[in-house]
């Protein structure tokens, strides 16, 4: 089975490198197998070595790092479809015979089937059109929401580690709050595809976001203030490792 | 006692261009579990992948939920950010992925097969939405539509990284390049979300045969216009066929008709029998 590395450059060039030897070097200098002429790329940035059936990507202590599927790696065993980011370039590792056979057919002729192919004339054109020269690929990282208690509370910083955080008086609440008028579950914060959302659960406790009483749910933005009864918090998101 | 009284329906159609139907779905109102899968792979492999995924996730969820299995004993779990039932769903998806991957690796006729998955489950006080691939799950609440699943494809990632706009993504032929599915890789990290239900929430799970041809706003409008789950499914299939039906199309619609607010009364009676469930109810 052939293994391929495909390179998608935001400057609109796409290239494909097949594995016909035991290793492949990636870097800015011309002696690399995959040369990426960009200052964000180190002279000798990374390499891929074949060991048995595995292909191992190693970052050669590059200045700006090597990312696989948005996570920074030192060494990584490549899987089919892995998205390798070096500087603002994206390289895709492909490993199946199916891809090999159909690689040069335009997507349209493939009946819009689900493919994992990236280099066709049409796609090149599209990528060229979509490319925003000079845009660096941000190293996407996981973010976690934090509630920071305001106004002399001893609750401090509370990380929202659950997909769903219940806030209220009940013992089973992830965040327990006291107060005469506090509901068993006064509010919930859920992490949704669009981000964190706070919801009013219908009790007697008033929920305010930036001073406005909420009746169903609102998405939370960094530095929103949240009032739950007499408790006050500020919401923000921080990077996690 | 279930808080959610769900009414649901599902329908699948081969479409006008394909020979076989590689989609699969399941509806289980007793479990409150709803699944849509969109298979890929030559010959019959796509159908095998989607059917295997739906069956395995359904069976494992039933088994673990029925015996209240501790999270620690579940395949590949626990994920501490999730509820116990969320872990059952996660475990079921990871288990199905493992099985399909094994089949695809070791049997020639299944080489390269895979499937997307969209799973929606309700337990008292909680909606669990899980997915891998690009079969979406929508929630319609208070006149608004919200996608409560994450699209795992190349263009969606480009949008997330700010390299492509939503409009460009909709036009891109690369929107079918999946970055996650069941079958291609040994390990899978599906996206799972947990949300508190509200009265009259409605849900649509579908394969991209529908969303390629119908916009989110149109889905919202169609849901608002039709209360009967069966008729709504038929309407969705009809519009996909009218617009060319280039792919298999599958739709599952669920309506939470009048979420019952659990009162303090019955809890005493249930006692320890419903350990897990009552702890959720008590939070109300």
mmCIF file with all atom_site columns, C-alpha atoms in Angstrom, chain A residues 29 42 63 65 76 80 83 85 87 107 120 150 182 212 240:
data_model
loop_
_atom_site.group_PDB
_atom_site.id
_atom_site.type_symbol
_atom_site.label_atom_id
_atom_site.label_alt_id
_atom_site.label_comp_id
_atom_site.label_asym_id
_atom_site.label_entity_id
_atom_site.label_seq_id
_atom_site.pdbx_PDB_ins_code
_atom_site.Cartn_x
_atom_site.Cartn_y
_atom_site.Cartn_z
_atom_site.occupancy
_atom_site.B_iso_or_equiv
_atom_site.pdbx_formal_charge
_atom_site.auth_seq_id
_atom_site.auth_comp_id
_atom_site.auth_asym_id
_atom_site.auth_atom_id
_atom_site.pdbx_PDB_model_num
ATOM 1  C CA . UNK A 1 29  ? 16.005  24.492 2.978  1.00 0.00 ? 29  UNK A CA 1
ATOM 2  C CA . UNK A 1 42  ? 12.516  26.027 10.079 1.00 0.00 ? 42  UNK A CA 1
ATOM 3  C CA . UNK A 1 63  ? 11.012  27.243 16.089 1.00 0.00 ? 63  UNK A CA 1
ATOM 4  C CA . UNK A 1 65  ? 6.359   23.769 16.119 1.00 0.00 ? 65  UNK A CA 1
ATOM 5  C CA . UNK A 1 76  ? 3.328   11.245 16.250 1.00 0.00 ? 76  UNK A CA 1
ATOM 6  C CA . UNK A 1 80  ? -4.912  8.266  7.390  1.00 0.00 ? 80  UNK A CA 1
ATOM 7  C CA . UNK A 1 83  ? -3.862  17.110 9.253  1.00 0.00 ? 83  UNK A CA 1
ATOM 8  C CA . UNK A 1 85  ? 0.268   22.008 10.181 1.00 0.00 ? 85  UNK A CA 1
ATOM 9  C CA . UNK A 1 87  ? 3.721   27.282 9.588  1.00 0.00 ? 87  UNK A CA 1
ATOM 10 C CA . UNK A 1 107 ? -14.919 15.191 -7.335 1.00 0.00 ? 107 UNK A CA 1
ATOM 11 C CA . UNK A 1 120 ? -8.095  17.968 -8.235 1.00 0.00 ? 120 UNK A CA 1
ATOM 12 C CA . UNK A 1 150 ? -16.875 38.767 42.159 1.00 0.00 ? 150 UNK A CA 1
ATOM 13 C CA . UNK A 1 182 ? -31.624 30.050 45.739 1.00 0.00 ? 182 UNK A CA 1
ATOM 14 C CA . UNK A 1 212 ? -30.383 41.813 31.862 1.00 0.00 ? 212 UNK A CA 1
ATOM 15 C CA . UNK A 1 240 ? -6.032  24.387 28.337 1.00 0.00 ? 240 UNK A CA 1
#
